[in-house]
Short mmCIF file of C-alpha atoms in Angstrom, two decimals:
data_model
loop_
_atom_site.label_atom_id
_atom_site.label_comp_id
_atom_site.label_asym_id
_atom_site.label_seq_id
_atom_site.Cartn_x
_atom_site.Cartn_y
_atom_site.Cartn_z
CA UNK A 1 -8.96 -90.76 -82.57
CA UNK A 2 -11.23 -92.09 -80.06
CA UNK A 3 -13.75 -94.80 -82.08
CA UNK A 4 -16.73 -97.06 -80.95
CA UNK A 5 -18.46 -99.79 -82.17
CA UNK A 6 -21.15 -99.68 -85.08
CA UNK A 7 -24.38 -102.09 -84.62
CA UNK A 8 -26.48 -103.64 -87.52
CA UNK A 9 -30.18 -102.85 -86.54
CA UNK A 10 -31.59 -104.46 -89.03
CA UNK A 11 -32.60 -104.78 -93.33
CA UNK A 12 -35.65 -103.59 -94.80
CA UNK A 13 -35.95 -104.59 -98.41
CA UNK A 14 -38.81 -104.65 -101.42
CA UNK A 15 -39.43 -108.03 -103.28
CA UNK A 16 -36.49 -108.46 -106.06
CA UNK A 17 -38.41 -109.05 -109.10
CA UNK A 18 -37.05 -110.21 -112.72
CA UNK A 19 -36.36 -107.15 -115.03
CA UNK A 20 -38.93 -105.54 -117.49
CA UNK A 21 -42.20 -107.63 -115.18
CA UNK A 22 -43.73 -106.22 -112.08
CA UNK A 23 -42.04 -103.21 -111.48
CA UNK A 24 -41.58 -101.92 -115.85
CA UNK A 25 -43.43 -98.98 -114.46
CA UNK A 26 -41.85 -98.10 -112.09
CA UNK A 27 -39.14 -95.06 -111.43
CA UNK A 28 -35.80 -95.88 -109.97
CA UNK A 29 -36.12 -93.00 -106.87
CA UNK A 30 -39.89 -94.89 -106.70
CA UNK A 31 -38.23 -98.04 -105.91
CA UNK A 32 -35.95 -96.80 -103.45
CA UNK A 33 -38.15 -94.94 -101.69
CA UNK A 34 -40.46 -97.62 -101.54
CA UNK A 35 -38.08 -99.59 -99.43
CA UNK A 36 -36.63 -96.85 -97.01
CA UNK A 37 -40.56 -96.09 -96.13
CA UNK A 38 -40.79 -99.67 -94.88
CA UNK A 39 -37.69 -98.92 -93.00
CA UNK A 40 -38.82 -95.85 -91.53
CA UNK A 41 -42.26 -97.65 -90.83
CA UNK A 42 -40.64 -100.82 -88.92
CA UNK A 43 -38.47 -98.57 -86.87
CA UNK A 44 -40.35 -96.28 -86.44
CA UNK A 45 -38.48 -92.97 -87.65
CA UNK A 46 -41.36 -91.53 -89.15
CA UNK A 47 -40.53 -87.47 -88.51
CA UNK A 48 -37.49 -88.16 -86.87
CA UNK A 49 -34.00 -86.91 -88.04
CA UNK A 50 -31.07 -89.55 -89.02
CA UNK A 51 -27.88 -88.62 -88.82
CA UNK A 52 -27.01 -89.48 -92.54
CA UNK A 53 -28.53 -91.37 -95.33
CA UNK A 54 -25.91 -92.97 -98.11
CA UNK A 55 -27.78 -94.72 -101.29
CA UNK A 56 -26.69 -95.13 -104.82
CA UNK A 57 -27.87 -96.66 -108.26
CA UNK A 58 -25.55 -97.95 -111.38
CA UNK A 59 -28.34 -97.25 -114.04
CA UNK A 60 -29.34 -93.92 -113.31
CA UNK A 61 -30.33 -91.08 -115.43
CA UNK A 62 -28.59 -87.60 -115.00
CA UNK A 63 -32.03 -86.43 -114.25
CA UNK A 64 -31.25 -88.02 -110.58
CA UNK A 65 -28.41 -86.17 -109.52
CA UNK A 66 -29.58 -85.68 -105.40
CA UNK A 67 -31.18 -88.49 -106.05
CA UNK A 68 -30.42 -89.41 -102.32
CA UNK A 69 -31.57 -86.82 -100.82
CA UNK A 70 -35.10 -86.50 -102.92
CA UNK A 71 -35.75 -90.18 -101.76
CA UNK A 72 -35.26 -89.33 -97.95
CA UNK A 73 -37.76 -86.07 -98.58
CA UNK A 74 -40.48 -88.49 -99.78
CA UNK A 75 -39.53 -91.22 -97.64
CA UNK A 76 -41.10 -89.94 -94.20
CA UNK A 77 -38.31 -89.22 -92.58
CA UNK A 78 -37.57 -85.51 -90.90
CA UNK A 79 -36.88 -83.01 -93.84
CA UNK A 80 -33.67 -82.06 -91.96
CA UNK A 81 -32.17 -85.66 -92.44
CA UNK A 82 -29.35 -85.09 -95.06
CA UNK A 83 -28.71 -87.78 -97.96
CA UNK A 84 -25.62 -87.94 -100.47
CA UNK A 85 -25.48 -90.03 -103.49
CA UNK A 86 -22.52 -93.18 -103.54
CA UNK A 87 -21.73 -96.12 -106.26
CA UNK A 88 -19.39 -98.58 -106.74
CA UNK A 89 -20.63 -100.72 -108.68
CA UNK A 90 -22.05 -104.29 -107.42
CA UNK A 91 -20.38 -103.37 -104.48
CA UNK A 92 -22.32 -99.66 -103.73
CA UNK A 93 -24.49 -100.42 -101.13
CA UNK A 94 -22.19 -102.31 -99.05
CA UNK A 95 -19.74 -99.48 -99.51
CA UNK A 96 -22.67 -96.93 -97.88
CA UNK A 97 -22.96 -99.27 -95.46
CA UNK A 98 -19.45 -98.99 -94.75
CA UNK A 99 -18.79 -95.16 -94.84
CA UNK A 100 -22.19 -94.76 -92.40
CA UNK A 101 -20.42 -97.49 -89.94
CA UNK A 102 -17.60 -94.99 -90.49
CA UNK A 103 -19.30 -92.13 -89.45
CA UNK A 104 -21.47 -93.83 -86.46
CA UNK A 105 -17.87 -95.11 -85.08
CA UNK A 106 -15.97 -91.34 -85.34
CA UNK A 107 -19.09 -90.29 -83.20
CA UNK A 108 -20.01 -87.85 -86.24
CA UNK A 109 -23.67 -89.06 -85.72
CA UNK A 110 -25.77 -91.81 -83.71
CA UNK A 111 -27.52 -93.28 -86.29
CA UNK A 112 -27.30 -93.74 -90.15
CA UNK A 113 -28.98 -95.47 -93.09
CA UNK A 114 -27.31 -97.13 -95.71
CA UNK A 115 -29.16 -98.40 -98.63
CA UNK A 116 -28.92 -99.26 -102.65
CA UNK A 117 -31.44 -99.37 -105.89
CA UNK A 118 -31.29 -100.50 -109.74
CA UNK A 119 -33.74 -101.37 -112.21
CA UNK A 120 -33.48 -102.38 -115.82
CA UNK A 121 -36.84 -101.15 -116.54
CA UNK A 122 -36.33 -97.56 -115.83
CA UNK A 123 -32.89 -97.51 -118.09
CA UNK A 124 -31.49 -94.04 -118.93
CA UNK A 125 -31.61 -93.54 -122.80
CA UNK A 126 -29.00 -91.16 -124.02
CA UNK A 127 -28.56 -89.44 -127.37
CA UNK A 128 -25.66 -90.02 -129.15
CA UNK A 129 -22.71 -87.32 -128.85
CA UNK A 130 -22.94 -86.22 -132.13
CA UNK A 131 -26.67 -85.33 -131.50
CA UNK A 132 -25.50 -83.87 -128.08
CA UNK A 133 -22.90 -81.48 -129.38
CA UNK A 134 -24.92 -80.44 -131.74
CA UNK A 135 -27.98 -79.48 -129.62
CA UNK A 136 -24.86 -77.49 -127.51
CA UNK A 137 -23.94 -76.00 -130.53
CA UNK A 138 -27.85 -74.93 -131.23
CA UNK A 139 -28.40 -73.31 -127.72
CA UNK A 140 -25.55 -71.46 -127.70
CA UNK A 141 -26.02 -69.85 -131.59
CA UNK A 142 -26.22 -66.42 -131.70
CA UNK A 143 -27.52 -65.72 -135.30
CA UNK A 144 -30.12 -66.96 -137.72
CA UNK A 145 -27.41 -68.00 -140.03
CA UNK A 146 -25.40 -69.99 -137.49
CA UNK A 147 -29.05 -71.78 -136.40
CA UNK A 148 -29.90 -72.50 -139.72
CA UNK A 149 -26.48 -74.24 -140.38
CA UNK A 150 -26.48 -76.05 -137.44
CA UNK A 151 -30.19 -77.10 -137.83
CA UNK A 152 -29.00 -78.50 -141.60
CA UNK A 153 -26.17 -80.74 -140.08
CA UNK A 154 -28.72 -83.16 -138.61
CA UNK A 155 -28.79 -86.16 -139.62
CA UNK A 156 -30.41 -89.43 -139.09
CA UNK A 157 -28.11 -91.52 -137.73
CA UNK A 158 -27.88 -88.80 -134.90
CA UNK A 159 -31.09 -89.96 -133.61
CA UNK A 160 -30.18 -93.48 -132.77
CA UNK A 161 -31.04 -93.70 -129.22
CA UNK A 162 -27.75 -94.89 -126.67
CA UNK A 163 -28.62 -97.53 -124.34
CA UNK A 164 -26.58 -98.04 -121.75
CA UNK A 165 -24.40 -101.73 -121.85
CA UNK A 166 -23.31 -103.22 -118.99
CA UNK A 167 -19.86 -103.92 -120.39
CA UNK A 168 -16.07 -103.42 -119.84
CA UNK A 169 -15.42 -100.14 -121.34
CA UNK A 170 -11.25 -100.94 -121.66
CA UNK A 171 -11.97 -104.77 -123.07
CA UNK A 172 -15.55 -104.58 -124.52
CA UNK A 173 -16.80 -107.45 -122.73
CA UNK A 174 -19.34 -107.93 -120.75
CA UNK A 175 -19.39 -109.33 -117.02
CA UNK A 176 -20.66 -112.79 -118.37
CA UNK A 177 -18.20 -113.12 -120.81
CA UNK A 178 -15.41 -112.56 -118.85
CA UNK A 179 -16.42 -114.95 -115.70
CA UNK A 180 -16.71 -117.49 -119.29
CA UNK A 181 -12.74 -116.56 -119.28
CA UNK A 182 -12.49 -116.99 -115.33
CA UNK A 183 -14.22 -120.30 -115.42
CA UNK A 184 -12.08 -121.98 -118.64
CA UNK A 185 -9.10 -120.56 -116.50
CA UNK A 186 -9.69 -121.88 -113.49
CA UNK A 187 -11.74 -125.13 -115.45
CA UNK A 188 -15.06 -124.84 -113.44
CA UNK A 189 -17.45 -127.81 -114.69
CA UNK A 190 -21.11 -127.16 -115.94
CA UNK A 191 -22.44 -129.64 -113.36
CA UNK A 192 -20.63 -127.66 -110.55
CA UNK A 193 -22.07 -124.11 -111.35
CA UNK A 194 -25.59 -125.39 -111.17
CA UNK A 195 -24.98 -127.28 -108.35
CA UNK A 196 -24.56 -124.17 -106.60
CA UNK A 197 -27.10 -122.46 -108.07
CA UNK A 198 -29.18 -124.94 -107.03
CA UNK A 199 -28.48 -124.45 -103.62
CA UNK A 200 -29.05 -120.97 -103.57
CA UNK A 201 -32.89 -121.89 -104.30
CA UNK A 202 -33.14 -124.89 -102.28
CA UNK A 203 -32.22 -122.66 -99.62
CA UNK A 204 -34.19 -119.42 -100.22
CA UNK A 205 -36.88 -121.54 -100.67
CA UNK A 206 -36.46 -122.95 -97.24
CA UNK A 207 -35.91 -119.40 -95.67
CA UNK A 208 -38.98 -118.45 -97.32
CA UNK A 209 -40.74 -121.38 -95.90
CA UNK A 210 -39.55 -121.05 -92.48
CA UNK A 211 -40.44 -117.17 -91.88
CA UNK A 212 -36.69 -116.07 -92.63
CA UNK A 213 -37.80 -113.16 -94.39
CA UNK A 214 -40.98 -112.21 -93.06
CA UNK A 215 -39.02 -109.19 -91.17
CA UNK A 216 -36.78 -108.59 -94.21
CA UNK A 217 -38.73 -108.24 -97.20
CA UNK A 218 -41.69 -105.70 -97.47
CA UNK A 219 -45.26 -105.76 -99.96
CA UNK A 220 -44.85 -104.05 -102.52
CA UNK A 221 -47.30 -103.76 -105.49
CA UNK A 222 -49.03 -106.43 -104.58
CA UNK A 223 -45.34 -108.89 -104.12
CA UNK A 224 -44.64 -110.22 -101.07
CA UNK A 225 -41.43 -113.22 -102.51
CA UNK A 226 -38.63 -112.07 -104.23
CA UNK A 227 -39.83 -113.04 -108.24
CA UNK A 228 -36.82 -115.28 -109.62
CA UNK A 229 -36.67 -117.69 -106.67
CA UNK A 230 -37.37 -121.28 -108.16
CA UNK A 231 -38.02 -123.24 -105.40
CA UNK A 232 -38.66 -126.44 -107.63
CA UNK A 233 -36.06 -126.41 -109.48
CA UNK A 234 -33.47 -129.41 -110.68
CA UNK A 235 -30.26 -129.76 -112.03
CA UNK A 236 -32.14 -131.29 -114.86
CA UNK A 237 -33.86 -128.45 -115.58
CA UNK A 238 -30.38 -126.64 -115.20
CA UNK A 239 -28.72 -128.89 -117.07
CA UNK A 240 -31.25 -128.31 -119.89
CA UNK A 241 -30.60 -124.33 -120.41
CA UNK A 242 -28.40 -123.10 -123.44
CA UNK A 243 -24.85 -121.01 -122.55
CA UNK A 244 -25.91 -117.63 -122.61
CA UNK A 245 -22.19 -115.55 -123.22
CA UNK A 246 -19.69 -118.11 -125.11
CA UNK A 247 -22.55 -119.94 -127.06
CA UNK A 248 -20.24 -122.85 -128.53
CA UNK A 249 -20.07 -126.12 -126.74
CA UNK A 250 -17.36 -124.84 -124.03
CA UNK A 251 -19.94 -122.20 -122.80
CA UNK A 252 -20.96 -123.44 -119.62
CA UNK A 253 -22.73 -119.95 -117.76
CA UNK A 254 -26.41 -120.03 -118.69
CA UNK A 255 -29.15 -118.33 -117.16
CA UNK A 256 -29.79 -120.76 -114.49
CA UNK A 257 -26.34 -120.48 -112.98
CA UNK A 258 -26.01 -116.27 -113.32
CA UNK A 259 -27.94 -113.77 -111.52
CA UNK A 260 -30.63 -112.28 -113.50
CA UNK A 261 -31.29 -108.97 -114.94
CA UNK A 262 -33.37 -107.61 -111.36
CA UNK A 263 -35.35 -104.52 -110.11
CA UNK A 264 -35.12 -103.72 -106.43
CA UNK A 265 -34.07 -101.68 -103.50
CA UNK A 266 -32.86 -102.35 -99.73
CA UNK A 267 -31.64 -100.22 -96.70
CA UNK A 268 -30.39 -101.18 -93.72
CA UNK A 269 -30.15 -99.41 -90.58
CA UNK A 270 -27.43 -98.17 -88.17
CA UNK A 271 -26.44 -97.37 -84.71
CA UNK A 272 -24.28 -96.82 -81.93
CA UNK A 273 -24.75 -98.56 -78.78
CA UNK A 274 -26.57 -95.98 -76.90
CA UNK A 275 -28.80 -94.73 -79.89
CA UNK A 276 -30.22 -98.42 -80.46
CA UNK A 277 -31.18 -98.74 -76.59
CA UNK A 278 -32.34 -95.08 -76.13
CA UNK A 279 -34.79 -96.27 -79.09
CA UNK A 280 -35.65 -99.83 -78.32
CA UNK A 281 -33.39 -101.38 -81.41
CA UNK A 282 -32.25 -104.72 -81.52
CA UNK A 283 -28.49 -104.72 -81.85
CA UNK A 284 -28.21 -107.62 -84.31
CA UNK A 285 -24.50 -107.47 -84.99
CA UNK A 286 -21.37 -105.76 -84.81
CA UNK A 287 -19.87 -104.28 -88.23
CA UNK A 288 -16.00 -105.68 -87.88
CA UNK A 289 -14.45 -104.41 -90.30
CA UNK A 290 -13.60 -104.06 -94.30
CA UNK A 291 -10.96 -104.24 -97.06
CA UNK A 292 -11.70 -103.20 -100.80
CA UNK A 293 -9.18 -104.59 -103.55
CA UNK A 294 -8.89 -104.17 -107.33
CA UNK A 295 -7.23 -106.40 -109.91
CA UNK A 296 -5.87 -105.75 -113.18
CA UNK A 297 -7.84 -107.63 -115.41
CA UNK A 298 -7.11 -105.52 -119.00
CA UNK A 299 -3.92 -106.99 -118.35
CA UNK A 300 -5.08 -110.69 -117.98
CA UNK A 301 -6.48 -111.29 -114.54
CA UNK A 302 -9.91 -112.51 -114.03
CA UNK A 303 -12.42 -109.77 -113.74
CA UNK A 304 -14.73 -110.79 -110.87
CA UNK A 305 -11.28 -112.05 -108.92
CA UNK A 306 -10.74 -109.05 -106.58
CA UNK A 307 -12.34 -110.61 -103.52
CA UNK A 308 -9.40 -112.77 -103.35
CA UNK A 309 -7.12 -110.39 -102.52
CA UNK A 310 -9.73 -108.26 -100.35
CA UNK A 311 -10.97 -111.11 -97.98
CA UNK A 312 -6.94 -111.95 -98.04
CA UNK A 313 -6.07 -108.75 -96.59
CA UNK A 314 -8.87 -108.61 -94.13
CA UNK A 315 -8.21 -111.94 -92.57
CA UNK A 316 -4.12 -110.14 -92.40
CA UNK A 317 -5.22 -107.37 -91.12
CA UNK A 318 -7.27 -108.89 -88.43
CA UNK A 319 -5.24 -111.98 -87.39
CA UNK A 320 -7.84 -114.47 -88.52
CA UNK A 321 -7.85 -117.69 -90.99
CA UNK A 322 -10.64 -118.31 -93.53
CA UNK A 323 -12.11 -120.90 -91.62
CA UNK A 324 -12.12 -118.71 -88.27
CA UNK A 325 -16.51 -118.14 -89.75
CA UNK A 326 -19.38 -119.62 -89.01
CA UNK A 327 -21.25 -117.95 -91.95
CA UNK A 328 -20.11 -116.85 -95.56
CA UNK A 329 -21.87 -114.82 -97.52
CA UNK A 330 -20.26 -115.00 -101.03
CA UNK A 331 -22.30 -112.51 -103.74
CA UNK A 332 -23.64 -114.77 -106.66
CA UNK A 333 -23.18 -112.86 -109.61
CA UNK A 334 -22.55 -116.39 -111.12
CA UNK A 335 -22.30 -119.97 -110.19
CA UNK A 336 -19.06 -120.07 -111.73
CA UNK A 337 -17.20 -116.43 -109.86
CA UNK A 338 -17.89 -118.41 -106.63
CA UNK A 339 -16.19 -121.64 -107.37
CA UNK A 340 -13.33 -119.64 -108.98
CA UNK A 341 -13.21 -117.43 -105.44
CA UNK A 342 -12.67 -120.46 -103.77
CA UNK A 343 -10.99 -122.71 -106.07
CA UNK A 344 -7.95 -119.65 -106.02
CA UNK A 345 -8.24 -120.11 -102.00
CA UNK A 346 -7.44 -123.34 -102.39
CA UNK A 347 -4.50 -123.08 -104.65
CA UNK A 348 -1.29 -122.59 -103.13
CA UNK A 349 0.43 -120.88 -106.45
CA UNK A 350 -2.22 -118.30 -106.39
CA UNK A 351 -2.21 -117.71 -102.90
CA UNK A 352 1.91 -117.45 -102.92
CA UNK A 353 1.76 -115.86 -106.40
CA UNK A 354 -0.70 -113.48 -106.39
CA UNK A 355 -1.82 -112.97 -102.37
CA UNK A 356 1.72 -113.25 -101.08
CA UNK A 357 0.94 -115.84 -98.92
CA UNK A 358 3.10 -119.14 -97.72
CA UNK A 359 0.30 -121.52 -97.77
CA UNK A 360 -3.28 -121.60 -99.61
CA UNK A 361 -6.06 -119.83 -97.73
CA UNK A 362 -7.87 -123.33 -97.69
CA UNK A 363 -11.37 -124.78 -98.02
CA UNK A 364 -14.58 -122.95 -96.79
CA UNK A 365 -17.38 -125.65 -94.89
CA UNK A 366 -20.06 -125.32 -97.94
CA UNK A 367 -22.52 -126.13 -95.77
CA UNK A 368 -22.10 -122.25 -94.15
CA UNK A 369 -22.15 -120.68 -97.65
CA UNK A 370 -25.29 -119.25 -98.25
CA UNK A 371 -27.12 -120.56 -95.99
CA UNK A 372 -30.52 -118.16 -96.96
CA UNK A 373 -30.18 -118.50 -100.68
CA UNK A 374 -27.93 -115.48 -102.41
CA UNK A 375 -28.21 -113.38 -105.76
CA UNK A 376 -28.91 -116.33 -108.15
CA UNK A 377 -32.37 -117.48 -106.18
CA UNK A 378 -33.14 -113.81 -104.93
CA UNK A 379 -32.07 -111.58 -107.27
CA UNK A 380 -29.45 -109.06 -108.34
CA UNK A 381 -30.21 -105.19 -108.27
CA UNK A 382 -26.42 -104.44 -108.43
CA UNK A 383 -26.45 -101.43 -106.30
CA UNK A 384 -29.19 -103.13 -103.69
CA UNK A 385 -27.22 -106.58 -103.44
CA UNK A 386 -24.59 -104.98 -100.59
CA UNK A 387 -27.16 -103.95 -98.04
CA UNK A 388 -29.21 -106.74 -98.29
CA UNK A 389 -26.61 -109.19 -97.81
CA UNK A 390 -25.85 -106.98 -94.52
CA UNK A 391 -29.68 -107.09 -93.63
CA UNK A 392 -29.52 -110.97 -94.06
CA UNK A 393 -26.11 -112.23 -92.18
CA UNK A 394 -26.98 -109.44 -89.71
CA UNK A 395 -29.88 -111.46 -88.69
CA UNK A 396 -28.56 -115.07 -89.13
CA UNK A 397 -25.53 -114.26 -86.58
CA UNK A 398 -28.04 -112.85 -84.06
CA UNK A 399 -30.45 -115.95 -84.20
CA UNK A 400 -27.32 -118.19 -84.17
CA UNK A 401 -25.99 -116.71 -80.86
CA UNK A 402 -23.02 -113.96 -79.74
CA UNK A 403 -20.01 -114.87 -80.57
CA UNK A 404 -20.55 -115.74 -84.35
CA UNK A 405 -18.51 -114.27 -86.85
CA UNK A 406 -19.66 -113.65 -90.70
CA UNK A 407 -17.84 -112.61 -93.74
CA UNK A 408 -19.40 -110.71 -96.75
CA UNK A 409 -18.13 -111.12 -99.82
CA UNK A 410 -19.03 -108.86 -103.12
CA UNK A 411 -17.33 -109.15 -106.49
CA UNK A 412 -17.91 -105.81 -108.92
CA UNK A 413 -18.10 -104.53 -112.62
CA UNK A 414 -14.03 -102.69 -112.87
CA UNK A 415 -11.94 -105.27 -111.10
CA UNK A 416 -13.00 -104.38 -107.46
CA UNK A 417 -14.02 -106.48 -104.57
CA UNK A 418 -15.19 -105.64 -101.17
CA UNK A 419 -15.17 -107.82 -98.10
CA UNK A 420 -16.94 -106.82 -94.69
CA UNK A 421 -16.76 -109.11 -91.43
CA UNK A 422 -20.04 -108.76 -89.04
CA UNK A 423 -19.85 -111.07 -85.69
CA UNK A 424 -22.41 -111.25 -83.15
#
């Protein structure tokens, strides 16, 4: 099947702001529209008709079931642009990202937007299933009698409102708890988890300060910087915070070296070739290629350890080393998932073991990691993280010159990993 090249034309994103602050009030389709109108504002596709639109949410209510295509109706946009709904986890809106590339390069359409939304504020409350049946049982009653016994089966305990938990449904963990495991494993010091987390708000700081993401992040109510960025932060201060998922003295994740509980959205736009120069788009990179992995960690193996095996069979597939990038962009979901990543890069049982590899992967040049601050300093919206990421290394490889080569990394909730390589 003939096949052509897909172009990143750039990221449009809202602020990322801390959970249950500036954005309590606001609806999860609210927040998504809110950045695919900036979108449609910057590039100016105000009336105009997109090939395809691909977003997706983790925490969404049932309520929201087009929610993808109700967000492109109030987003500006021509009415005829058609929308479908995608998750996968952390990993969702790097995975719409990847199915519009897919789609731009079978020359099924010209252009595409890819995009992702959560927010903790707007959580879907269920009732529990007792409640539920029962309610089923209610509608569907034919006779007084059957009502009235129904009716008298209530009972208290059936109104205890369901919140939703953002934990392993086959081990009961949560994702905290099991990079604790990941970290004892693959014994990750303290000091070295907020070292990096310290980096990742040194540098969004610095991008911040230097006009990085003037382009790339959009007002919204009144918030112009992402709202968990700490550019004055120490490892101190870090060193100061209390374990936050194995509270005894070998806990070593705390608050300052995980992501944070964070509302947002982002979108990013694509194009062919022709379709970005027929509109006056700036064709910031290329979209490469991409590998998604899954491990089995109910049987033992480290939850957030998937990338391994994804970048692994990328760099395979396409001939390359780890080292063959002048820019990684490793997902902070915690200090501590990184330096695992890379610590089982490093190791040549793992790599033999596990990757089925002669020799270790190797070291990544740290000073390429992250080089505009990542989910720690910025923010984690789990299904936005994807497409900003894209928006962000998109634009770094196009200031830095053609030729450069990127890799995107992205650990998720269920074992999975996807990996993505952009180049200029």
């Amino acid at each position: 099947m003939k096949t052509r090249t897909t172009y990143v034309v750039g990221g449009v994103r809202i602020p990322f702001m801390k959970s249950m602050t500036a954005y309590r009030d606001v609806t999860t389709p609210e927040l998504m529209t809110a950045s695919l109108k900036s979108l449609v504002e910057r590039y100016n596709l105000k009336g105009k008709v997109v090939g395809d639109v691909a977003l997706g949410a983790l925490m969404q209510s049932s309520a929201n079931w087009n929610f993808a295509r109700e967000v492109v109706q109030a987003s500006g946009l021509h009415p005829n642009t058609p929308a479908y709904n995608v998750q996968r986890a952390c990993g969702t809106s790097l995975e719409t990202t990847i199915q519009i590339a897919h789609k731009i390069s079978s020359y099924q359409i010209e252009s595409g937007i890819a995009g992702g939304v959560d927010s903790n504020s707007d959580l879907p409350i269920m009732v529990t299933r007792s409640f539920s049946q029962k309610l089923v049982a209610l509608n569907s009653a034919r006779t007084l009698g059957e009502k009235l016994r129904i009716f008298l089966s209530f009972r208290p305990s059936d109104l205890k409102p369901v919140p939703p938990a953002v934990v392993e449904p086959r081990t009961g963990k949560s994702m905290g708890e099991h990079c604790e495991l990941m970290v004892k494993e693959w014994k990750i010091s303290r000091q070295e988890q907020d070292e990096l987390a310290l980096a990742s708000h040194l540098n969004a700081a610095k991008a911040y300060k230097d006009g990085f993401y003037a382009d790339l992040v959009f007002p919204f109510l009144g918030k112009s910087t992402d709202g968990i960025m700490r550019g004055d932060t120490t490892l101190e201060k870090l060193a100061k915070l209390k374990p936050a998922f194995d509270r005894s003295e070998k806990g070593t994740l705390t608050a300052g070296n995980s992501s944070s509980l964070t509302d947002g959205s982002s979108t990013v736009l694509l194009a062919s070739e022709e379709e970005a120069k027929k509109n006056n788009w700036p064709l910031l990179a290329k979209i490469v290629d991409s590998h998604t992995s899954a491990v089995d960690y109910v049987a033992g193996e480290g939850l957030l350890m998937a990338p391994t095996v994804a970048v692994s069979e990328l760099l395979k597939r396409n001939g390359l080393k780890l080292q063959d990038f002048d820019f990684y962009e490793i997902h902070e979901a915690f200090a501590g998932q990184v330096l695992c990543t890379m610590k089982a890069w490093e190791s040549a049982e793992y790599c033999k073991t596990r990757l089925g590899r002669s020799e270790p992967l190797g070291k990544i040049d740290r000073s390429k990691l992250n080089v505009r601050g990542s989910s720690i300093a910025l923010g984690h919206p789990f299904a936005a993280t994807g497409a900003k990421i894209v928006g962000v290394l998109a634009k770094i490889l196009h200031s830095a010159g053609p030729g450069k080569r990127g890799l995107i990394v992205v650990c998720t909730a269920g074992g999975m990993g996807v990996a993505t390589i952009l180049e200029s």
